[in-house]
Coordinates of N, CA and C in Angstrom, one line a residue:
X54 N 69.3 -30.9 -86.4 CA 69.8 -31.0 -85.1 C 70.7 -29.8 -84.7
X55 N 70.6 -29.5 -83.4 CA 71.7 -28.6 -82.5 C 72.9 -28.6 -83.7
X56 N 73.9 -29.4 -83.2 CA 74.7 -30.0 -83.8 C 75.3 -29.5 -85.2
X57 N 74.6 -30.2 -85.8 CA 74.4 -30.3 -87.5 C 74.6 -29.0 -88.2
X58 N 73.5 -27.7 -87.1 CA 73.7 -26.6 -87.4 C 74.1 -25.6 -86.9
X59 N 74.6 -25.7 -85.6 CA 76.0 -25.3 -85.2 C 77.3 -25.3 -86.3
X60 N 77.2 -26.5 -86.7 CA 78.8 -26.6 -87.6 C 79.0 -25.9 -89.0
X61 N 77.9 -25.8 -89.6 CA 77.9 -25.4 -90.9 C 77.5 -23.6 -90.9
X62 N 78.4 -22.6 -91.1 CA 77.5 -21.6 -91.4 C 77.8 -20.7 -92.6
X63 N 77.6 -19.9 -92.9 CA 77.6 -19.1 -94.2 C 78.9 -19.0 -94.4
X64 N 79.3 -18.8 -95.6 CA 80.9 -18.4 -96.0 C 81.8 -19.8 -96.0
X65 N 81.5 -20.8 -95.3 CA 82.4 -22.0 -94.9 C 82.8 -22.4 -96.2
X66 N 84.0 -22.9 -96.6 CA 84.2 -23.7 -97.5 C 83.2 -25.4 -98.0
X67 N 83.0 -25.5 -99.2 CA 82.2 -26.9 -99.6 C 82.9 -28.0 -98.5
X68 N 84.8 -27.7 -98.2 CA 85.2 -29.0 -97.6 C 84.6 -29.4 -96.1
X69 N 83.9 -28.5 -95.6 CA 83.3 -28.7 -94.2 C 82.5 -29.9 -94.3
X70 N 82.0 -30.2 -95.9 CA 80.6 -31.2 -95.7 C 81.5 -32.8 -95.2
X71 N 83.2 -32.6 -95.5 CA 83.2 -33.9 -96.1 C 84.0 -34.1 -94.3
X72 N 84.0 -33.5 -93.5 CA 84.5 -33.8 -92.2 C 83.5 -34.6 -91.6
X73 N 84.5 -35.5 -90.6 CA 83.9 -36.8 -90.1 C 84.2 -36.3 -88.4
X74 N 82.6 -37.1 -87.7 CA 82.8 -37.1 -86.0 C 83.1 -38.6 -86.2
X75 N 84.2 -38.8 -85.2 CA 84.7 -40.2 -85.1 C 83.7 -40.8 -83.7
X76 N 83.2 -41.4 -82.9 CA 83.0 -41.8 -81.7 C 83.4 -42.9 -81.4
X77 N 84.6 -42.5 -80.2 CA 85.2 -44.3 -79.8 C 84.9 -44.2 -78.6
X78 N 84.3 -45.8 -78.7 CA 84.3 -46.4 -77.5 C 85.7 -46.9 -77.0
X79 N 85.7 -46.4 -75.5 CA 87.1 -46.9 -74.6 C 87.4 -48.4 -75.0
X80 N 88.5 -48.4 -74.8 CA 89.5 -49.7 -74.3 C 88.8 -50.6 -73.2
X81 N 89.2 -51.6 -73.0 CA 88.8 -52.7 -72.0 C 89.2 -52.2 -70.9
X82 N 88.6 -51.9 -69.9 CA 89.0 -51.9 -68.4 C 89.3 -52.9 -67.5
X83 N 89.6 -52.8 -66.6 CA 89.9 -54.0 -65.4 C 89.1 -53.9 -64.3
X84 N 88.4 -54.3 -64.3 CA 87.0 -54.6 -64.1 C 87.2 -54.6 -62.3
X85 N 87.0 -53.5 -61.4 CA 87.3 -53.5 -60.0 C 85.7 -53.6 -59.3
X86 N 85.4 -54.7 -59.0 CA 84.1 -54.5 -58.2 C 83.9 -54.0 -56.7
X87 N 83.0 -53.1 -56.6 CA 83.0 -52.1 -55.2 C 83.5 -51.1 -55.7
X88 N 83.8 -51.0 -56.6 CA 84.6 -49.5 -57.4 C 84.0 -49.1 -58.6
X89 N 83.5 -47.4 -58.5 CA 82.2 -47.2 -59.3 C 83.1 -47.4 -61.1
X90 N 82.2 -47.6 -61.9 CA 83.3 -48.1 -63.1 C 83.7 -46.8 -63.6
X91 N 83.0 -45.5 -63.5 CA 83.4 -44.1 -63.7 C 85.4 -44.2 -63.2
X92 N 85.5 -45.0 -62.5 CA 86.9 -44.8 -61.7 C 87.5 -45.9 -62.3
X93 N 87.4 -46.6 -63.3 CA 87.9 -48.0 -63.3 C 89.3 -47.7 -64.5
X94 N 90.2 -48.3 -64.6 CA 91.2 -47.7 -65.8 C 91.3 -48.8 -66.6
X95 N 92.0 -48.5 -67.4 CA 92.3 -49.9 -68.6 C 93.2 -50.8 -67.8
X96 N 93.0 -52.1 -68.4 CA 94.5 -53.3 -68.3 C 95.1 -53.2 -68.8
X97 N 95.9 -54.5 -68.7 CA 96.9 -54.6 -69.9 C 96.5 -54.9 -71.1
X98 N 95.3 -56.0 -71.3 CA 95.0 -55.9 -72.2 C 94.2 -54.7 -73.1
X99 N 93.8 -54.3 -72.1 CA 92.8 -53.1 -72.5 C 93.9 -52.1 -73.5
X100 N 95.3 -51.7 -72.7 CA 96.2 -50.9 -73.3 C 96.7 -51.5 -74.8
X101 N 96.9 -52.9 -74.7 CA 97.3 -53.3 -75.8 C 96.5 -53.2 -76.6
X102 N 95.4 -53.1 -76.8 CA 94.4 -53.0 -78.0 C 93.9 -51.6 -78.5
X103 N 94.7 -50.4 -77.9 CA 94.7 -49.2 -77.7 C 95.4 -48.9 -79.2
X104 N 96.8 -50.0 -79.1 CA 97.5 -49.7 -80.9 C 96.9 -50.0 -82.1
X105 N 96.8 -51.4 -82.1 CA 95.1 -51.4 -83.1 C 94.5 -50.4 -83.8
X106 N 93.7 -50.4 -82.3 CA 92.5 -49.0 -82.6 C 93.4 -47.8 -83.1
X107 N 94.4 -47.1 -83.0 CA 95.3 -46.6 -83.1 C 95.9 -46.4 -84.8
X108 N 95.7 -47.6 -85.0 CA 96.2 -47.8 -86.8 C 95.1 -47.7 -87.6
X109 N 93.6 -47.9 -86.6 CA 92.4 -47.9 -87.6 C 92.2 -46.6 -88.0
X110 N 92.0 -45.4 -86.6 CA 91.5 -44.2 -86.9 C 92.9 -43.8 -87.7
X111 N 94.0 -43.9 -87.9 CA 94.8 -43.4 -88.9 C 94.1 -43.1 -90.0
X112 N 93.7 -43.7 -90.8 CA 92.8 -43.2 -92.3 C 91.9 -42.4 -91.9
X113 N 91.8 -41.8 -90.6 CA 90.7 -41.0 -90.9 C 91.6 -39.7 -90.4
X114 N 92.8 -39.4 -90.1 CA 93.2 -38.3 -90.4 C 93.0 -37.5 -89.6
X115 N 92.7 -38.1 -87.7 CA 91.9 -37.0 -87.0 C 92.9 -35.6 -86.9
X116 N 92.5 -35.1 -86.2 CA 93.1 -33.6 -86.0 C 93.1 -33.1 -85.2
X117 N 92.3 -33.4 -83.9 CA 92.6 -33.7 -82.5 C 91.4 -34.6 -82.0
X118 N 92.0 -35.2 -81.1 CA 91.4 -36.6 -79.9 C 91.0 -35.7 -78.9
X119 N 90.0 -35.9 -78.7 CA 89.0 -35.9 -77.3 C 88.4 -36.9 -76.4
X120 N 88.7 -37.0 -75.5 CA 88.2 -38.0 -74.3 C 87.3 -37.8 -73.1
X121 N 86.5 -38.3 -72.7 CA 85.5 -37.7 -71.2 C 86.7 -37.9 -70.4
X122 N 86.7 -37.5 -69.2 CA 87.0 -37.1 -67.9 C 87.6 -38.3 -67.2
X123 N 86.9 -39.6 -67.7 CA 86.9 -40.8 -67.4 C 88.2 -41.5 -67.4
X124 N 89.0 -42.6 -66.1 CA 90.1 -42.9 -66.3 C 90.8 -43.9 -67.7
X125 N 89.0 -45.1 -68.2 CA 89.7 -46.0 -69.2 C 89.2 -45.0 -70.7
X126 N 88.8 -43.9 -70.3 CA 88.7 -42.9 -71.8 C 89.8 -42.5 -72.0
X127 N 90.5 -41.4 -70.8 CA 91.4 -41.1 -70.8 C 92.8 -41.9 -71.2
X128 N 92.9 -43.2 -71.1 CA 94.1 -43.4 -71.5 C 94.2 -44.3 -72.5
X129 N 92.6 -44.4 -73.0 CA 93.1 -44.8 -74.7 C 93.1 -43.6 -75.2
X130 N 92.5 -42.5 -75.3 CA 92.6 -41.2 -75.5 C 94.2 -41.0 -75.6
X131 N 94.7 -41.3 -75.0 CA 96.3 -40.9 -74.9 C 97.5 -42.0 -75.4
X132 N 97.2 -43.0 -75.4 CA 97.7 -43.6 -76.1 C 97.6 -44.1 -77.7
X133 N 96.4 -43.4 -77.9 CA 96.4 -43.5 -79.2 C 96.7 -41.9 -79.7
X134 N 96.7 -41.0 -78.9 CA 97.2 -39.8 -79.7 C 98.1 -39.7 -79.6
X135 N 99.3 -40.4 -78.7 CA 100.8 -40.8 -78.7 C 101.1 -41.6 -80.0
X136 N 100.4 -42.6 -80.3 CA 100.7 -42.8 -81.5 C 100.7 -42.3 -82.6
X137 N 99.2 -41.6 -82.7 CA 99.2 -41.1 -84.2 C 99.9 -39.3 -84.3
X138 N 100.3 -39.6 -83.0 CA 100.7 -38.0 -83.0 C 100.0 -36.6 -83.1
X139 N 99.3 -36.7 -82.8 CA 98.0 -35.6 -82.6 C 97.9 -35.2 -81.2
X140 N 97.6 -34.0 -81.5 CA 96.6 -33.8 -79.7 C 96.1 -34.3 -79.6
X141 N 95.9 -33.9 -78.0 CA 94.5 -34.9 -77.1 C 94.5 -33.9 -75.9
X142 N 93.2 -34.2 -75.8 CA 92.7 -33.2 -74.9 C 91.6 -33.7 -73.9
X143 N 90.9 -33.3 -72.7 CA 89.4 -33.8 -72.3 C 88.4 -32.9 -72.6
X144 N 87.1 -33.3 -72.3 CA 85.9 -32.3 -72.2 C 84.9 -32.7 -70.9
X145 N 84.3 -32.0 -70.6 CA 83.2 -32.1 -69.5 C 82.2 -32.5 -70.5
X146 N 81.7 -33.7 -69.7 CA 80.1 -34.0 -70.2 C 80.0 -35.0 -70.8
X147 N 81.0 -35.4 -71.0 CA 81.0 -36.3 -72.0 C 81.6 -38.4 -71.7
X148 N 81.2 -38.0 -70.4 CA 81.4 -38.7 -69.5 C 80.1 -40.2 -69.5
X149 N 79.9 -41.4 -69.3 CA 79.0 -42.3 -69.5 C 77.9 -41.8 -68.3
X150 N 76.7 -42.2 -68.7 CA 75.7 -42.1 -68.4 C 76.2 -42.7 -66.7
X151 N 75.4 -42.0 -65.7 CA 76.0 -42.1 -64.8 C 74.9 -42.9 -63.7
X152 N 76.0 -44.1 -63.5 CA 75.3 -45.4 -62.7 C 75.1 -45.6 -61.6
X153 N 74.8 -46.6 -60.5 CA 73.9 -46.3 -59.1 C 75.2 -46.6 -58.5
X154 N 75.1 -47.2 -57.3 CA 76.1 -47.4 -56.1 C 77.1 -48.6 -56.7
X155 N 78.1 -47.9 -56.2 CA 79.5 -49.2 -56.6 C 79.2 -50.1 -56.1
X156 N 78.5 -50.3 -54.6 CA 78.2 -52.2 -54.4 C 77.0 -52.4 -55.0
X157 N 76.7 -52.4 -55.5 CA 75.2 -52.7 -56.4 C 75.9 -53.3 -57.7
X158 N 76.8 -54.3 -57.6 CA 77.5 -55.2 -58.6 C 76.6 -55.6 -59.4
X159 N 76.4 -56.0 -60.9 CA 74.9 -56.5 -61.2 C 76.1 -57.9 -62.2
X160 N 75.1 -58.7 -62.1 CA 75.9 -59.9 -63.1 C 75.4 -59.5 -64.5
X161 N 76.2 -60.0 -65.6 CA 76.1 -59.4 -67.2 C 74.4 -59.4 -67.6
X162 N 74.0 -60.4 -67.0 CA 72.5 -60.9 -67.5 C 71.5 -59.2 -66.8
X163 N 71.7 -59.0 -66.2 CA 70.5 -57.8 -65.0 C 71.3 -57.2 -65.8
X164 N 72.8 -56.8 -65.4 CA 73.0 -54.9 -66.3 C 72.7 -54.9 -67.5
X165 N 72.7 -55.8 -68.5 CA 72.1 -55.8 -70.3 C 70.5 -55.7 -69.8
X166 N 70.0 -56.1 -68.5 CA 68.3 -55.6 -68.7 C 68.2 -54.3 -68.4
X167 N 69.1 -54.1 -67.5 CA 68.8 -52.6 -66.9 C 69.6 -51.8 -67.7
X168 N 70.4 -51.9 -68.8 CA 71.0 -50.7 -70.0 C 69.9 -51.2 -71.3
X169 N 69.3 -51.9 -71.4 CA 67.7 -52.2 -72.0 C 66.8 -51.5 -71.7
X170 N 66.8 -51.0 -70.4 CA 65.3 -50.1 -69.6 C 65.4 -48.6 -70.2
X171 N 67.5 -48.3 -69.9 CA 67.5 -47.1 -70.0 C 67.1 -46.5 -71.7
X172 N 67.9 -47.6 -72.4 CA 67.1 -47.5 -73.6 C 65.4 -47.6 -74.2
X173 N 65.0 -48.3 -73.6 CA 63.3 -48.7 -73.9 C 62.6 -47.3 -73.2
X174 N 63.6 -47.2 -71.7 CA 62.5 -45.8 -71.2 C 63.0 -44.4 -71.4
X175 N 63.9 -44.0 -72.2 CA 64.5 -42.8 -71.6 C 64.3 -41.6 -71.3
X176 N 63.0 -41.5 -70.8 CA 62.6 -40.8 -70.1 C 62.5 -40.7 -68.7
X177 N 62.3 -42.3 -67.8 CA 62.6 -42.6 -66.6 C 63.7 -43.3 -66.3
X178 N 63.5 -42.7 -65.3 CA 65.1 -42.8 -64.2 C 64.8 -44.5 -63.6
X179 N 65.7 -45.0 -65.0 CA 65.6 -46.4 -65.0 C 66.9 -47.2 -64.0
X180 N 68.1 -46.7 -63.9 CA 69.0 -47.3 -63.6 C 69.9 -45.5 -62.9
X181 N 70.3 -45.7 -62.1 CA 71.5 -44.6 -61.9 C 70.7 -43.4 -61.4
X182 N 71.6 -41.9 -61.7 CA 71.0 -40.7 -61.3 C 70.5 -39.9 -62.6
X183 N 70.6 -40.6 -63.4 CA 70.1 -40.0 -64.4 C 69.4 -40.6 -65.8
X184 N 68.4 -40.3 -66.5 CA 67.9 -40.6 -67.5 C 68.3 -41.1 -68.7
X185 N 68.2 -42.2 -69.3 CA 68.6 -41.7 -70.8 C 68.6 -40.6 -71.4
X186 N 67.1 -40.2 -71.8 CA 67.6 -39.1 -72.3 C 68.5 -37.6 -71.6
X187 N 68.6 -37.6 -70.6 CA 69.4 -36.8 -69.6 C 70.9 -36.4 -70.1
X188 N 71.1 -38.0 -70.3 CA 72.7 -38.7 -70.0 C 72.6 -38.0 -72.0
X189 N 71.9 -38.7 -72.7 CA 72.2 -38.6 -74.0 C 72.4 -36.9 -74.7
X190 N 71.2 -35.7 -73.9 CA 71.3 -34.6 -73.9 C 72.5 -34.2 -73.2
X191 N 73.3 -34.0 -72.2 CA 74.3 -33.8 -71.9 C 75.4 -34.0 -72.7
X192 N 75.6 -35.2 -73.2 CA 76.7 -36.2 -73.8 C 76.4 -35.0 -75.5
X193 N 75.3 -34.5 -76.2 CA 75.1 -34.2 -77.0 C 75.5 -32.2 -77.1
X194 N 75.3 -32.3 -76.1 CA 75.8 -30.4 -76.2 C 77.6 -30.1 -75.2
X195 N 78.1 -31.6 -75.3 CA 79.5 -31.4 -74.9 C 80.0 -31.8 -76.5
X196 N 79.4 -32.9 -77.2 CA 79.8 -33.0 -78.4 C 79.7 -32.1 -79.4
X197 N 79.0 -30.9 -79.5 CA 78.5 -30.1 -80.1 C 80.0 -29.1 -80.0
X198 N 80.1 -28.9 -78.6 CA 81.4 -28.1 -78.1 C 82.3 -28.1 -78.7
X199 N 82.9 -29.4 -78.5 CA 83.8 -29.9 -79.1 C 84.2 -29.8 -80.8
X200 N 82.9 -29.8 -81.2 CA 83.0 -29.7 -82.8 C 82.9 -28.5 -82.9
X201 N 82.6 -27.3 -82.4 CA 82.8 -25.9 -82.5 C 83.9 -25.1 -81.9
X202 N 84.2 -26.0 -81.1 CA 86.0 -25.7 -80.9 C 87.0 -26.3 -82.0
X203 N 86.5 -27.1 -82.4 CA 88.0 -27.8 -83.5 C 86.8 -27.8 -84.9
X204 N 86.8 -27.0 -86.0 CA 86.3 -26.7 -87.1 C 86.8 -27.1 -87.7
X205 N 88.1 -27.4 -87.9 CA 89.1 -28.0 -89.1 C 89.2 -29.2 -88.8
X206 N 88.8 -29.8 -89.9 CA 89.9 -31.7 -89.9 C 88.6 -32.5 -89.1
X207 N 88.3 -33.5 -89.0 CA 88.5 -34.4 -88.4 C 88.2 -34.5 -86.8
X208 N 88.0 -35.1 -86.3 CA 87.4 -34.9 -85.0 C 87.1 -36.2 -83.9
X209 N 87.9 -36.9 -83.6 CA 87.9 -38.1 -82.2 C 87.4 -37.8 -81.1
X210 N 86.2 -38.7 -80.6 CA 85.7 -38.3 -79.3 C 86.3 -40.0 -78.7
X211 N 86.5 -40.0 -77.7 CA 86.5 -41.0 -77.0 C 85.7 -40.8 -75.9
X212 N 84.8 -42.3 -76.0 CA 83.6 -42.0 -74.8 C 82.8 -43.3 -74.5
X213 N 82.1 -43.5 -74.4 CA 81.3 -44.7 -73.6 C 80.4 -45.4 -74.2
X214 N 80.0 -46.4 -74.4 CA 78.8 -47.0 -75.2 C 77.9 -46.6 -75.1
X215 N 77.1 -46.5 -73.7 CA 75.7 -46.1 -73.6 C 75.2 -44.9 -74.4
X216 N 76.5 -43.6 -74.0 CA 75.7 -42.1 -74.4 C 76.5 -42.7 -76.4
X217 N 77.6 -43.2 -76.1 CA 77.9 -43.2 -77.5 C 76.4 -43.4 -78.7
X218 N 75.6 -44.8 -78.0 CA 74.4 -45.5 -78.4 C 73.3 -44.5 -78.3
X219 N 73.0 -44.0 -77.0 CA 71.6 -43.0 -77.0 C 72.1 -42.0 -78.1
X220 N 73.2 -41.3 -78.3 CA 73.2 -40.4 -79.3 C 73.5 -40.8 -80.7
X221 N 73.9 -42.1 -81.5 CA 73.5 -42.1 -82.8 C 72.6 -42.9 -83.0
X222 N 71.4 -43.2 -81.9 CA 70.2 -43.8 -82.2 C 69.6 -42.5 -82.4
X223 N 69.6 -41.4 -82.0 CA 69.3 -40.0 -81.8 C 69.2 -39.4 -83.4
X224 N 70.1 -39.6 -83.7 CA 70.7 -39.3 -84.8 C 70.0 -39.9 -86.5
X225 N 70.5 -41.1 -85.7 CA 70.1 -42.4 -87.5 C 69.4 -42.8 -87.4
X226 N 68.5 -43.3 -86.5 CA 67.6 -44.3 -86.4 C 68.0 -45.9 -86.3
X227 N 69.5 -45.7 -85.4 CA 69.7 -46.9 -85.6 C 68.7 -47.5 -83.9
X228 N 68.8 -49.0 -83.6 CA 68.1 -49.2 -82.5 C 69.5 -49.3 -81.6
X229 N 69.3 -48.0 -80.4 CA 70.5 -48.1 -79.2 C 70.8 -49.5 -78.8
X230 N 69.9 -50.3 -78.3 CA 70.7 -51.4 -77.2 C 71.4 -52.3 -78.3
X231 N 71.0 -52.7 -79.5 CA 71.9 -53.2 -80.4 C 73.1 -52.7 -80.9
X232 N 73.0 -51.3 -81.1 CA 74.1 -50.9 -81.5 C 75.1 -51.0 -80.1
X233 N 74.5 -50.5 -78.8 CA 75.2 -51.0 -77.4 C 76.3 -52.8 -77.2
X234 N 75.4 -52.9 -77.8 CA 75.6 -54.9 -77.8 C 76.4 -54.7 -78.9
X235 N 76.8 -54.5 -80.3 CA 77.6 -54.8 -81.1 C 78.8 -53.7 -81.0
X236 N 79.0 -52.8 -80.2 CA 80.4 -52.1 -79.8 C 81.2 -52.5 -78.8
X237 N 82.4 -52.9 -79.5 CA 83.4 -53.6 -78.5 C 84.0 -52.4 -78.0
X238 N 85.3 -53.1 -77.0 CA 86.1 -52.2 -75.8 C 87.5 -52.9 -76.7
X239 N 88.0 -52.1 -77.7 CA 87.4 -50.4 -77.9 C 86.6 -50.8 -79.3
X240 N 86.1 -50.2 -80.1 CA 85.4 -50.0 -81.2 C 84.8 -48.1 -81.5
X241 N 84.4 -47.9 -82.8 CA 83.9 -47.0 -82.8 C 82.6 -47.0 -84.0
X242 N 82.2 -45.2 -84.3 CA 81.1 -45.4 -85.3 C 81.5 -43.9 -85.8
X243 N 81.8 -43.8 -86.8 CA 81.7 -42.4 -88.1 C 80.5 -41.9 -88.2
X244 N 80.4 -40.4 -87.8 CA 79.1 -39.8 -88.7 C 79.9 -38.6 -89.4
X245 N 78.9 -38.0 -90.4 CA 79.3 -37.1 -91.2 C 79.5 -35.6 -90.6
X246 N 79.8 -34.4 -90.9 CA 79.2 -33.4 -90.4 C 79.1 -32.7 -91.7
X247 N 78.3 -31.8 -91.1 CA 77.6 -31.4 -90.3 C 76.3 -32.7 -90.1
X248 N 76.2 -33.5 -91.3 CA 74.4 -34.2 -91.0 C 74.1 -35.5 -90.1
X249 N 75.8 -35.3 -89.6 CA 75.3 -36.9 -88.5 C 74.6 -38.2 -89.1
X250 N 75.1 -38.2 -90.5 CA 74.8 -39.4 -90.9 C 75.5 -40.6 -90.4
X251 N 75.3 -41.8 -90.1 CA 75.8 -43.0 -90.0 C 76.3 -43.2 -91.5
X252 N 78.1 -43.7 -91.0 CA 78.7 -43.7 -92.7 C 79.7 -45.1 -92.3
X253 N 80.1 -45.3 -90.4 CA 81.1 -46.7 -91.2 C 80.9 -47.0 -89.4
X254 N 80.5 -48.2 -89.2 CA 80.5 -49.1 -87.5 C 82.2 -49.9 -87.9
X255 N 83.2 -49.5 -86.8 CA 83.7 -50.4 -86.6 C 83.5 -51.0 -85.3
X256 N 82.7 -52.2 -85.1 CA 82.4 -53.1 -83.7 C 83.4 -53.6 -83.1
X257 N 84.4 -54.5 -83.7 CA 85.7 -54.8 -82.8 C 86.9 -54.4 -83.9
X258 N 87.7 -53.9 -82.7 CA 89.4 -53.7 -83.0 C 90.3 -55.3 -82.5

């Protein structure tokens, strides 16, 4: 993969193999209907579950936090790198797969079919302005960035279930809508670098 072999190149120290991409999924939002969810920010609860997640990625030692663009990325992004004391920073692109009209409300039952489609078809423009695979290639060469800007240590993305799911189904062979369905708000998933192995799912915080 892009990725994989972007990060590793001649002369690197053996310790590059043993560095980890973290992917967290955001905090719980507050859920504003008529209002696209790209704009939606965390609650209260959403913030409170931010420390948690906060004590988990501790053992992994990041070395800086990265977040999409997005308001409820952004401020677990920040509140957990207030805690563990690290930077934090954003990136373009890295932003959730991008959905149709803010009144086009869908009840839980229709959006789990229609984030089912984007996974089953991702090729067609199943739901939104863009593709799975669209959303997942994008999400994949901002991730790439990001790991070729910060070479040392450890590495926290904060980001979205969908592209989080299209890109380590990408990766592992795990099946996206399940891994979709078993990541909580917030939760994350470990891969290795450079080989993007799947190494540890945490589903809820």
């Amino acid at each position: 993969c892009v990725l994989g072999v972007s990060v590793l190149r001649p002369g690197y120290s053996s310790k590059i193999l043993m560095r980890k991409l973290i992917l967290v999924r955001h905090s719980l939002p507050k859920i504003v209907p008529g209002r696209r969810a790209a704009q939606w920010s965390l609650g209260e609860e959403g913030r409170l579950r931010c420390g948690p997640l906060a004590d988990r990625l501790r053992a992994y030692q990041p070395r800086v936090i990265v977040s999409s663009v997005e308001p409820k990325a952004v401020e677990t992004a920040e509140i957990v790198a207030e805690r563990l004391g690290k930077t934090f920073e954003t990136a373009a692109g890295l932003h959730e797969h991008i959905r149709g009209n803010p009144t086009e409300f869908l009840d839980r039952a229709d959006f789990e079919d229609a984030v089912a489609g984007i996974f089953d078809r991702p090729d067609e423009l199943v739901m939104g302005q863009e593709t799975g695979a669209q959303a997942r290639d994008r999400f994949a060469k901002a991730a790439e960035s990001v790991v070729e800007s910060h070479q040392d240590g450890n590495v926290v993305i904060v980001a979205h279930g969908t592209v989080i799911s299209l890109f380590v189904a990408e990766h592992t062979g795990v099946r996206p809508f399940e891994l979709w369905k078993r990541l909580g708000l917030p939760s994350f998933v470990v891969l290795s670098l450079p080989e993007l192995d799947l190494l540890t799912e945490v589903e809820s915080v």
